[in-house]
Coordinates of C-alpha atoms and ligand atoms in Angstrom, one line a residue:
Chain A
M1 CA -38.4 21.6 88.5
I2 CA -35.3 19.5 87.8
R3 CA -35.2 16.0 86.4
F4 CA -32.1 14.0 85.5
D5 CA -32.9 10.9 83.4
R6 CA -30.0 8.4 83.0
V7 CA -27.6 11.3 82.6
A8 CA -24.0 10.5 81.7
K9 CA -21.3 13.2 81.3
R10 CA -17.9 12.5 79.8
Y11 CA -15.4 15.4 79.7
P12 CA -13.3 15.9 76.6
N13 CA -10.3 14.4 78.4
G14 CA -12.2 11.1 78.6
R15 CA -13.1 11.4 82.3
E16 CA -16.5 10.0 83.0
A17 CA -17.9 12.3 85.7
L18 CA -21.4 11.0 85.8
A19 CA -22.9 7.7 84.8
A20 CA -26.6 7.0 84.3
L21 CA -27.6 9.4 87.0
S22 CA -31.4 9.9 87.6
F23 CA -33.1 12.0 90.2
E24 CA -35.8 14.6 90.5
I25 CA -36.1 17.8 92.5
P26 CA -39.7 19.2 92.8
A27 CA -40.3 22.9 92.5
G28 CA -40.1 24.9 95.7
E29 CA -37.9 22.5 97.5
M30 CA -34.4 23.0 99.0
V31 CA -32.1 20.1 98.4
F32 CA -28.4 19.3 99.2
L33 CA -26.2 17.6 96.8
T34 CA -23.4 15.8 98.7
G35 CA -20.6 13.4 98.2
R36 CA -16.8 13.4 98.4
S37 CA -14.7 15.6 96.3
G38 CA -14.7 14.4 92.7
A39 CA -18.1 12.7 93.1
G40 CA -19.7 14.8 90.4
K41 CA -21.6 17.5 92.4
S42 CA -20.2 20.4 90.4
T43 CA -20.8 18.6 87.2
V44 CA -24.5 18.2 88.1
L45 CA -24.8 21.9 88.8
R46 CA -23.0 22.7 85.5
L47 CA -25.5 20.5 83.7
I48 CA -28.4 22.3 85.4
S49 CA -27.1 25.8 84.5
L50 CA -26.1 24.7 81.0
L51 CA -22.4 25.4 81.5
E52 CA -22.1 21.8 80.1
R53 CA -24.4 19.6 78.1
P54 CA -25.0 15.9 78.9
T55 CA -23.2 13.3 76.9
R56 CA -26.1 10.9 77.2
G57 CA -29.5 11.1 78.9
Q58 CA -31.8 14.0 79.5
V59 CA -31.6 17.0 81.8
L60 CA -34.9 18.8 82.2
V61 CA -34.9 22.2 83.9
N62 CA -38.2 24.0 84.3
G63 CA -39.6 21.9 81.5
Q64 CA -36.8 22.6 79.1
D65 CA -34.5 19.9 77.7
T66 CA -31.1 21.5 78.1
G67 CA -29.5 19.1 75.6
R68 CA -31.7 20.5 72.8
L69 CA -31.7 24.2 73.7
P70 CA -30.1 26.1 70.7
P71 CA -27.1 28.3 71.8
R72 CA -28.9 31.6 71.1
L73 CA -31.4 30.7 73.8
I74 CA -28.8 29.9 76.4
P75 CA -28.6 33.5 77.8
A76 CA -32.3 33.7 78.4
F77 CA -32.2 30.2 79.9
R78 CA -29.5 31.2 82.3
R79 CA -31.4 34.3 83.4
Q80 CA -34.0 32.1 85.1
I81 CA -31.3 30.5 87.3
G82 CA -29.5 32.2 90.1
M83 CA -25.9 30.9 90.5
V84 CA -23.7 31.1 93.6
F85 CA -20.1 30.1 93.4
Q86 CA -17.5 29.2 96.0
D87 CA -15.2 31.9 94.6
H88 CA -18.1 34.4 94.2
K89 CA -17.1 35.3 90.6
L90 CA -17.6 39.1 91.2
L91 CA -16.4 41.8 88.9
T92 CA -13.5 43.1 91.0
E93 CA -13.3 46.5 89.3
R94 CA -17.0 47.3 89.7
S95 CA -18.9 48.4 92.8
I96 CA -21.1 46.1 94.8
Y97 CA -24.1 47.9 93.3
D98 CA -22.9 47.3 89.7
N99 CA -22.2 43.6 90.5
V100 CA -25.7 43.0 91.8
A101 CA -27.3 45.0 89.0
L102 CA -25.6 42.9 86.3
P103 CA -28.2 40.2 85.8
L104 CA -30.9 42.9 85.5
I105 CA -28.8 45.0 83.1
V106 CA -28.3 42.1 80.7
A107 CA -32.0 41.5 80.8
H108 CA -32.7 45.1 79.7
T109 CA -34.6 46.0 82.9
S110 CA -35.4 49.7 83.2
L111 CA -33.0 51.7 85.3
R112 CA -35.6 52.6 87.9
E113 CA -36.5 49.0 88.3
V114 CA -32.8 48.0 88.6
D115 CA -32.3 50.5 91.4
K116 CA -35.3 49.3 93.3
R117 CA -34.4 45.6 93.0
V118 CA -30.7 46.0 93.7
R119 CA -31.4 47.8 96.9
A120 CA -34.0 45.2 97.9
A121 CA -31.5 42.3 97.2
L122 CA -28.7 44.0 99.1
D123 CA -31.1 44.7 102.0
Q124 CA -32.0 41.0 102.1
V125 CA -28.3 40.1 102.6
G126 CA -27.7 43.0 105.0
L127 CA -25.2 44.9 102.8
L128 CA -27.3 47.9 101.8
D129 CA -24.8 50.3 103.4
R130 CA -21.9 48.9 101.3
L131 CA -23.2 49.4 97.8
R132 CA -20.5 51.8 96.7
A133 CA -17.7 49.6 97.9
L134 CA -15.6 47.4 95.7
P135 CA -15.7 43.6 96.2
L136 CA -12.2 43.3 97.5
E137 CA -12.9 45.9 100.2
L138 CA -15.4 43.4 101.8
S139 CA -14.7 40.3 103.9
V140 CA -15.0 36.9 102.3
G141 CA -18.4 36.3 104.0
E142 CA -19.7 39.7 102.8
Q143 CA -18.4 38.9 99.2
Q144 CA -20.4 35.6 99.4
R145 CA -23.5 37.5 100.3
V146 CA -23.0 39.9 97.4
G147 CA -22.8 36.8 95.2
I148 CA -26.1 35.6 96.7
A149 CA -27.7 39.0 96.2
R150 CA -26.7 38.9 92.6
A151 CA -28.1 35.4 92.2
V152 CA -31.5 36.4 93.5
V153 CA -31.8 40.0 92.3
S154 CA -33.8 39.0 89.2
K155 CA -36.1 36.7 91.3
P156 CA -35.2 33.5 89.5
P157 CA -37.4 30.4 90.2
L158 CA -34.2 28.3 90.7
L159 CA -31.1 29.0 92.8
V160 CA -28.0 26.7 92.5
A161 CA -25.0 27.1 94.8
D162 CA -21.7 25.2 94.4
E163 CA -19.9 25.0 97.8
P164 CA -21.2 28.4 98.9
T165 CA -19.8 27.9 102.4
G166 CA -16.5 26.5 101.3
N167 CA -14.5 29.5 102.5
L168 CA -16.6 30.5 105.4
D169 CA -16.4 29.7 109.1
P170 CA -19.3 27.7 110.7
Q171 CA -21.1 30.9 111.9
L172 CA -21.1 32.5 108.5
S173 CA -22.0 29.2 106.8
C174 CA -25.0 29.0 109.1
E175 CA -26.1 32.6 108.1
V176 CA -25.8 31.7 104.4
M177 CA -27.9 28.6 104.9
N178 CA -30.5 30.6 106.6
L179 CA -30.6 33.0 103.7
F180 CA -31.1 30.2 101.3
R181 CA -33.9 28.9 103.4
R182 CA -35.6 32.2 103.3
F183 CA -35.6 32.1 99.5
R184 CA -37.0 28.6 99.6
D185 CA -39.7 29.9 101.9
V186 CA -40.9 32.3 99.2
G187 CA -41.1 29.6 96.6
V188 CA -37.6 29.4 95.1
T189 CA -36.2 26.0 94.3
V190 CA -32.7 25.8 95.9
V191 CA -30.0 23.2 95.1
V192 CA -26.8 23.4 97.2
A193 CA -23.7 21.3 96.5
T194 CA -21.5 20.8 99.5
H195 CA -19.2 18.4 101.3
D196 CA -19.8 20.1 104.6
M197 CA -21.6 17.2 106.3
Q198 CA -22.2 18.9 109.5
L199 CA -24.0 21.7 107.8
V200 CA -26.2 19.2 106.0
R201 CA -27.0 17.3 109.1
E202 CA -28.0 20.5 111.0
A203 CA -30.2 21.7 108.2
G204 CA -32.3 18.6 108.1
L205 CA -33.2 18.8 104.4
R206 CA -33.4 16.3 101.6
E207 CA -30.0 15.2 100.5
I208 CA -28.9 13.6 97.2
V209 CA -25.7 11.7 97.8
L210 CA -23.3 11.1 94.9
A211 CA -20.4 8.7 94.7
D212 CA -18.3 8.3 91.7
G213 CA -20.8 9.9 89.4
K214 CA -23.6 7.7 90.5
L215 CA -26.5 8.1 92.9
Q216 CA -25.6 6.5 96.2
D217 CA -28.4 7.5 98.4
I218 CA -31.3 9.9 99.0
H219 CA -31.8 11.0 102.5
V220 CA -35.2 12.4 103.3
A221 CA -35.5 15.2 105.7
D222 CA -35.7 13.8 109.2
V223 CA -35.7 17.0 111.2
P224 CA -38.3 19.7 111.0
T225 CA -36.9 22.5 108.9
L226 CA -36.5 25.2 111.5
E227 CA -33.9 27.9 111.3
V228 CA -30.7 26.6 112.7
R229 CA -29.1 28.5 115.6
R230 CA -25.7 27.8 117.1
Chain B
M1 CA -35.2 56.6 80.1
S2 CA -36.1 53.3 78.4
G3 CA -33.9 50.4 79.2
Y4 CA -32.8 50.0 75.7
F5 CA -31.3 53.5 75.3
A6 CA -30.0 53.5 78.8
R7 CA -28.1 50.3 77.9
H8 CA -26.6 51.9 74.8
L9 CA -25.7 55.0 76.6
Q10 CA -24.1 53.0 79.3
A11 CA -22.1 50.9 76.8
L12 CA -21.0 54.1 75.1
L13 CA -19.9 55.8 78.3
F14 CA -18.2 52.7 79.4
A15 CA -16.3 52.3 76.1
A16 CA -15.2 56.0 76.3
G17 CA -14.1 55.6 79.9
R18 CA -11.9 52.6 79.0
L19 CA -10.3 54.5 76.2
A20 CA -9.7 57.5 78.5
R21 CA -8.1 55.2 81.1
A22 CA -5.4 54.0 78.7
P23 CA -4.5 57.3 77.0
V24 CA -1.1 56.3 75.5
A25 CA -2.3 53.0 74.0
T26 CA -5.5 54.8 72.7
A27 CA -3.4 57.6 71.2
L28 CA -1.1 55.3 69.4
T29 CA -3.9 53.3 67.8
V30 CA -5.7 56.5 66.8
L31 CA -2.5 57.9 65.3
V32 CA -2.0 54.7 63.2
I33 CA -5.5 55.0 62.0
A34 CA -5.2 58.7 61.3
I35 CA -2.1 58.2 59.2
A36 CA -3.7 55.5 57.2
L37 CA -6.7 57.8 56.5
T38 CA -4.6 60.9 55.9
L39 CA -2.6 59.5 52.9
P40 CA -5.5 58.8 50.6
S41 CA -7.5 61.8 51.7
S42 CA -4.8 64.3 51.0
F43 CA -4.0 62.7 47.6
A44 CA -7.7 62.7 46.7
L45 CA -7.9 66.4 47.7
L46 CA -4.7 67.2 45.6
I47 CA -6.1 65.4 42.6
S48 CA -9.4 67.3 42.8
S49 CA -7.5 70.6 43.1
V50 CA -5.5 69.8 39.9
R51 CA -8.6 68.6 38.1
S52 CA -10.6 71.7 38.8
V53 CA -7.7 73.8 37.3
S54 CA -7.2 71.6 34.3
S55 CA -10.9 71.5 33.4
D56 CA -10.7 75.3 33.0
F57 CA -8.1 74.7 30.3
A58 CA -9.8 71.9 28.6
N59 CA -12.1 74.2 26.7
A60 CA -9.4 76.6 25.8
V61 CA -7.8 74.5 23.2
D62 CA -5.4 76.2 20.9
V63 CA -4.0 74.9 17.6
T64 CA -0.9 76.7 16.4
V65 CA 0.0 76.5 12.7
Y66 CA 3.6 77.3 11.7
F67 CA 4.2 78.1 8.0
K68 CA 7.3 77.3 6.0
R69 CA 9.9 80.1 6.1
D70 CA 9.4 81.3 2.5
T71 CA 5.6 81.6 2.7
A72 CA 4.4 85.1 1.9
I73 CA 2.3 86.9 4.5
E74 CA -0.5 87.4 1.9
K75 CA -0.7 83.7 1.3
V76 CA -1.0 83.2 5.1
Q77 CA -3.8 85.8 5.3
Q78 CA -5.6 83.9 2.5
L79 CA -5.3 80.5 4.2
A80 CA -6.4 82.1 7.5
S81 CA -9.7 83.3 5.9
S82 CA -10.4 79.9 4.4
A83 CA -9.7 78.3 7.8
R84 CA -12.3 80.7 9.3
G85 CA -14.8 79.3 6.9
R86 CA -14.4 75.8 8.2
S87 CA -17.0 74.5 10.5
G88 CA -15.8 74.0 14.1
V89 CA -13.4 76.9 13.8
G90 CA -14.1 79.7 16.2
S91 CA -11.4 82.3 15.6
V92 CA -8.2 82.5 13.7
K93 CA -5.4 85.0 14.5
V94 CA -2.4 85.5 12.2
I95 CA 1.0 86.1 13.8
P96 CA 3.4 87.6 11.3
A97 CA 7.1 86.6 11.8
D98 CA 8.2 90.1 12.7
K99 CA 5.5 90.5 15.4
A100 CA 6.6 87.1 16.8
L101 CA 10.2 88.2 17.0
E102 CA 9.3 91.4 18.7
Q103 CA 7.3 89.5 21.2
F104 CA 10.0 87.0 21.8
R105 CA 12.6 89.8 22.3
K106 CA 10.3 91.3 25.0
D107 CA 9.5 88.0 26.7
S108 CA 12.8 86.2 26.6
G109 CA 15.1 88.9 27.9
F110 CA 17.6 88.0 25.1
G111 CA 16.9 91.4 23.5
A112 CA 20.5 92.5 23.1
A113 CA 21.6 89.1 21.8
L114 CA 18.8 89.0 19.3
E115 CA 19.8 92.4 17.9
A116 CA 22.7 90.6 16.4
L117 CA 20.4 88.6 14.1
T118 CA 20.3 90.0 10.6
D119 CA 17.6 87.6 9.6
N120 CA 14.3 86.8 11.4
P121 CA 14.6 83.0 12.2
L122 CA 10.9 82.8 13.1
P123 CA 8.2 81.7 10.6
H124 CA 4.7 83.2 10.2
A125 CA 2.2 81.5 12.3
M126 CA -1.5 81.5 13.1
D127 CA -3.6 80.6 16.2
V128 CA -6.7 78.6 15.4
R129 CA -9.2 78.3 18.2
P130 CA -12.0 75.7 17.7
T131 CA -15.5 76.5 18.8
A132 CA -16.4 75.2 22.3
G133 CA -18.3 72.2 20.9
A134 CA -15.4 71.0 18.7
T135 CA -12.7 70.1 21.1
S136 CA -13.0 66.3 21.3
P137 CA -9.8 64.5 20.4
A138 CA -11.4 63.3 17.1
D139 CA -12.5 66.9 16.2
L140 CA -9.0 68.1 16.9
E141 CA -7.4 65.3 14.9
S142 CA -9.5 66.1 11.9
L143 CA -8.8 69.8 12.2
K144 CA -5.1 69.0 12.4
R145 CA -5.3 66.9 9.3
Y146 CA -7.1 69.7 7.4
L147 CA -4.5 72.2 8.3
S148 CA -1.5 70.0 7.7
A149 CA -2.8 69.3 4.2
W150 CA -1.7 72.7 3.0
P151 CA 1.7 72.6 1.3
E152 CA 2.7 75.9 2.9
V153 CA 2.3 74.5 6.4
E154 CA 5.4 73.3 8.2
L155 CA 3.9 72.1 11.5
V156 CA 0.5 71.9 13.3
Q157 CA 0.7 71.9 17.1
V158 CA -2.3 71.1 19.2
D159 CA -1.7 72.8 22.5
S160 CA -4.4 70.8 24.2
E161 CA -2.4 67.7 24.1
W162 CA -0.9 68.4 27.5
V163 CA -4.3 68.9 29.0
L164 CA -5.4 65.5 27.6
R165 CA -2.3 63.9 28.9
L166 CA -2.7 65.6 32.3
N167 CA -6.3 64.3 32.5
A168 CA -5.1 60.8 31.7
I169 CA -2.4 61.0 34.3
L170 CA -4.9 62.4 36.9
D171 CA -7.3 59.6 36.0
L172 CA -4.6 57.0 36.6
M173 CA -3.6 58.6 39.8
R174 CA -7.2 58.6 41.0
R175 CA -7.4 54.9 40.4
I176 CA -4.1 54.3 42.3
V177 CA -5.4 56.4 45.2
L178 CA -8.7 54.5 45.2
G179 CA -6.9 51.2 45.2
S180 CA -4.5 52.2 47.9
A181 CA -7.4 53.7 49.9
G182 CA -9.1 50.4 49.7
L183 CA -6.0 48.6 51.0
L184 CA -5.4 51.2 53.8
G185 CA -9.1 50.8 54.7
V186 CA -8.6 47.1 55.1
G187 CA -5.5 48.0 57.2
V188 CA -7.6 50.2 59.4
V189 CA -10.2 47.4 59.9
A190 CA -7.4 45.0 60.8
V191 CA -5.7 47.4 63.3
I192 CA -9.0 48.1 65.0
G193 CA -10.0 44.5 65.0
N194 CA -6.7 43.5 66.6
T195 CA -7.0 46.2 69.2
I196 CA -10.5 45.0 70.0
R197 CA -9.2 41.4 70.2
L198 CA -6.6 42.4 72.8
E199 CA -9.1 44.3 74.8
I200 CA -11.6 41.3 74.7
Y201 CA -9.0 39.0 76.1
S202 CA -7.9 41.4 78.7
R203 CA -11.5 41.6 79.9
R204 CA -12.1 37.8 79.6
A205 CA -13.1 37.4 83.3
E206 CA -15.7 40.1 83.0
I207 CA -17.1 38.7 79.8
E208 CA -17.4 35.2 81.3
I209 CA -19.2 36.5 84.3
T210 CA -21.5 38.6 82.2
K211 CA -22.4 35.5 80.1
L212 CA -22.8 33.5 83.3
V213 CA -25.6 35.7 84.5
G214 CA -27.3 35.5 81.1
G215 CA -25.7 38.2 79.0
S216 CA -26.2 37.5 75.3
N217 CA -23.4 37.8 72.7
A218 CA -25.0 41.0 71.5
F219 CA -24.9 42.4 74.9
V220 CA -21.3 41.7 75.6
R221 CA -20.4 42.9 72.1
R222 CA -22.0 46.3 72.3
P223 CA -19.3 48.2 74.3
F224 CA -16.7 46.8 71.9
L225 CA -18.6 48.1 68.9
Y226 CA -18.6 51.6 70.5
T227 CA -14.9 51.3 71.2
G228 CA -14.3 50.5 67.5
V229 CA -16.4 53.5 66.4
F230 CA -14.5 55.7 68.8
Y231 CA -11.1 54.6 67.4
G232 CA -12.2 55.0 63.8
G233 CA -14.0 58.3 64.4
L234 CA -11.1 59.8 66.4
G235 CA -8.6 58.6 63.8
A236 CA -10.7 60.2 61.1
A237 CA -10.9 63.5 63.1
L238 CA -7.1 63.5 63.5
A239 CA -6.7 62.7 59.8
A240 CA -9.0 65.7 58.9
V241 CA -6.9 68.0 61.1
L242 CA -3.7 66.6 59.4
V243 CA -5.0 67.1 55.9
W244 CA -6.3 70.6 56.7
S245 CA -3.1 71.8 58.4
G246 CA -0.9 70.1 55.7
G247 CA -2.9 72.1 53.1
H248 CA -2.4 75.3 55.0
L249 CA 1.3 74.8 55.4
L250 CA 1.7 74.2 51.6
D251 CA -0.8 76.8 50.6
A252 CA 1.4 79.8 50.4
P253 CA 4.4 78.1 48.7
V254 CA 2.1 76.4 46.2
A255 CA 0.4 79.7 45.4
R256 CA 3.8 81.4 44.9
L257 CA 5.0 78.6 42.6
A258 CA 1.7 78.8 40.6
R259 CA 1.9 82.5 40.3
S260 CA 5.4 82.3 38.8
Y261 CA 3.8 80.1 36.1
G262 CA 1.1 82.7 35.6
S263 CA -1.5 80.3 37.1
D264 CA -4.0 81.0 39.9
F265 CA -3.9 77.4 41.0
A266 CA -4.5 76.9 44.7
L267 CA -4.8 73.8 46.9
A268 CA -8.3 73.0 47.9
S269 CA -9.2 73.0 51.6
P270 CA -11.4 70.1 52.6
T271 CA -15.1 71.1 52.8
W272 CA -17.2 70.3 55.8
G273 CA -19.0 67.8 53.7
Q274 CA -15.7 66.0 52.9
V275 CA -14.7 66.1 56.6
G276 CA -18.1 64.6 57.5
L277 CA -17.6 61.9 54.9
L278 CA -14.1 61.1 56.3
L279 CA -15.5 60.9 59.8
A280 CA -18.3 58.6 58.6
I281 CA -15.8 56.4 56.8
G282 CA -13.5 56.2 59.8
A283 CA -16.4 55.4 62.2
G284 CA -17.7 52.8 59.7
L285 CA -14.4 51.1 59.3
G286 CA -14.1 51.1 63.1
L287 CA -17.5 49.5 63.4
I288 CA -16.7 46.8 60.8
G289 CA -13.4 46.0 62.5
A290 CA -14.9 45.8 65.9
F291 CA -17.9 43.8 64.7
L292 CA -15.7 41.2 62.9
S293 CA -13.3 40.9 65.8
A294 CA -15.9 40.8 68.6
S295 CA -18.2 38.3 66.8
R296 CA -15.2 36.0 66.3
H297 CA -13.6 36.2 69.7
L298 CA -16.6 36.7 72.0
A299 CA -18.2 33.5 70.7
R300 CA -15.1 31.6 71.9
I301 CA -15.3 33.0 75.4
E302 CA -17.7 30.8 77.4
P303 CA -18.0 30.8 81.2
R304 CA -15.6 28.4 82.7
P305 CA -17.1 26.8 85.8
Ligands
ADP1 N1 -13.6 20.4 83.1 C1 -13.3 19.1 83.4 N2 -12.5 18.4 82.6 C2 -12.2 17.1 82.9 N3 -12.5 16.5 84.0 C3 -13.3 17.1 84.8 C4 -13.7 18.5 84.6 N4 -14.5 18.9 85.6 C5 -14.5 17.8 86.5 N5 -13.8 16.8 86.0 C6 -13.7 15.5 86.6 O1 -15.0 14.9 86.8 C7 -15.1 14.4 88.1 C8 -16.3 15.0 88.9 O2 -15.9 16.3 89.1 P1 -16.8 17.4 89.9 O3 -18.1 17.4 89.2 O4 -16.1 18.7 89.9 O5 -16.9 16.8 91.3 P2 -17.2 17.5 92.8 O6 -17.7 18.8 92.5 O7 -18.1 16.5 93.4 O8 -15.9 17.5 93.5 C9 -13.8 14.5 88.8 O9 -13.1 13.3 88.7 C10 -13.1 15.6 88.0 O10 -11.7 15.4 88.0
MG2 MG1 -17.0 20.7 93.1

């Protein structure tokens, strides 16, 4: 699903965020991307979702070479990736319903289909009863779940999350992880960047460890991937 | 409802909603646009009013021939009948000096003062009216030369000259109005483009998020295009109201003035067709302004991670 081949990324200010990074994530797998702050985790996710292009090397996502994708095809490319952010990136003036509907609206889905899918997605994250609320009327954990519902509403084959539990307490973090795991179970490839090592250890999933923009280690899952309960 | 039309309807309602939520700012922009559209529209209407009147006169050209004071009336009658024989001459009417004086006494109101005259100061004259097909400037010039050639003739005056001059002035004014309408149109495009630019940057976060979830440039542009069309259309509607009510305010005084000159000149009211044209021009300018501005500025807004 995702392949990085000797990828380097240099930001316009000259900062070399990644250097000759290579790894592969097979379709249908859930993987953690870990490393200290500044290691390059967010940069990897930005390269996957084409918010940035590689300076050198090749990034392949779902068979597409992101470095060669013409700008006019970027919107369609992004529609096959669900993105979850630490700061949720919700439209604060629009209802929960409208926020979750946005990826379907931009894809010209029929209104009837939009309604069906938005309700299904909100049901999956347990917020079906809040669809008329505005984002800021919800708790941080609920806002994060709205972000997740929006990321999965169009059933993308790939879900990327950048520090999705950064603002959540351990209990909520655990719930979010279990949500991701359920999407993995129905065939979605999931990539989660985090520096929450406890969360990673408990999850017992494959882990790609970055340090200074280079691959430091790949931990293979050593615990059966059961739902974690605390 | 198909997704496509639903999307347009949604963009349209959304654009309308945003305008309605900022009524003062919207009203000011619409007012500026309306003023820019009112000026050329009302001038164009005024010119077409004047033109429709002057074209009535254009075919009623009169050539007046004044004879030398000592010319005998018999000689005048004789010259009149030879003028009648010339091609291009429709009718000839002789005005003897005494008739002219009588008329002048009646019309001028100087009756008593003129009683004091022992001598008639007016010459004999005749009115020559060309046939309808012989009123071009060249025809009139040749007729004038023919009449001036008689030694008894003092002066030949072509009364159509003012019509020709008026037409030339109207033509010039029409060009000036067209030129300034073009400039004001560019101004309207710029005003709408700038308003849209401000709106785009005030909604930057929303645009970034929409692009983040895969919204194309065309998708994020659409509501701004509707906003531009609304501004232009509302401005044009207000301009039509201003032109119409301005015309009605001036209608009575202009008619009174015209009557005192013996004319039935009246200001034309805009027709529904002209109002429709004005609305289409306003909406079109709005669309152009919004399109230029949105294409330029939306491409620069990319999602920041
Ligand atoms: N937009 C940017 N411009 C310049 N430097 C950046 C930018 N984004 C990240 N960096 C730098 O690149 C390095 C990797 O950053 P990042 O990918 O955000 O790491 P992480 O997400 O692991 O904390 C850091 O040193 C950071 O300062
Ligand atoms: Mg980061």
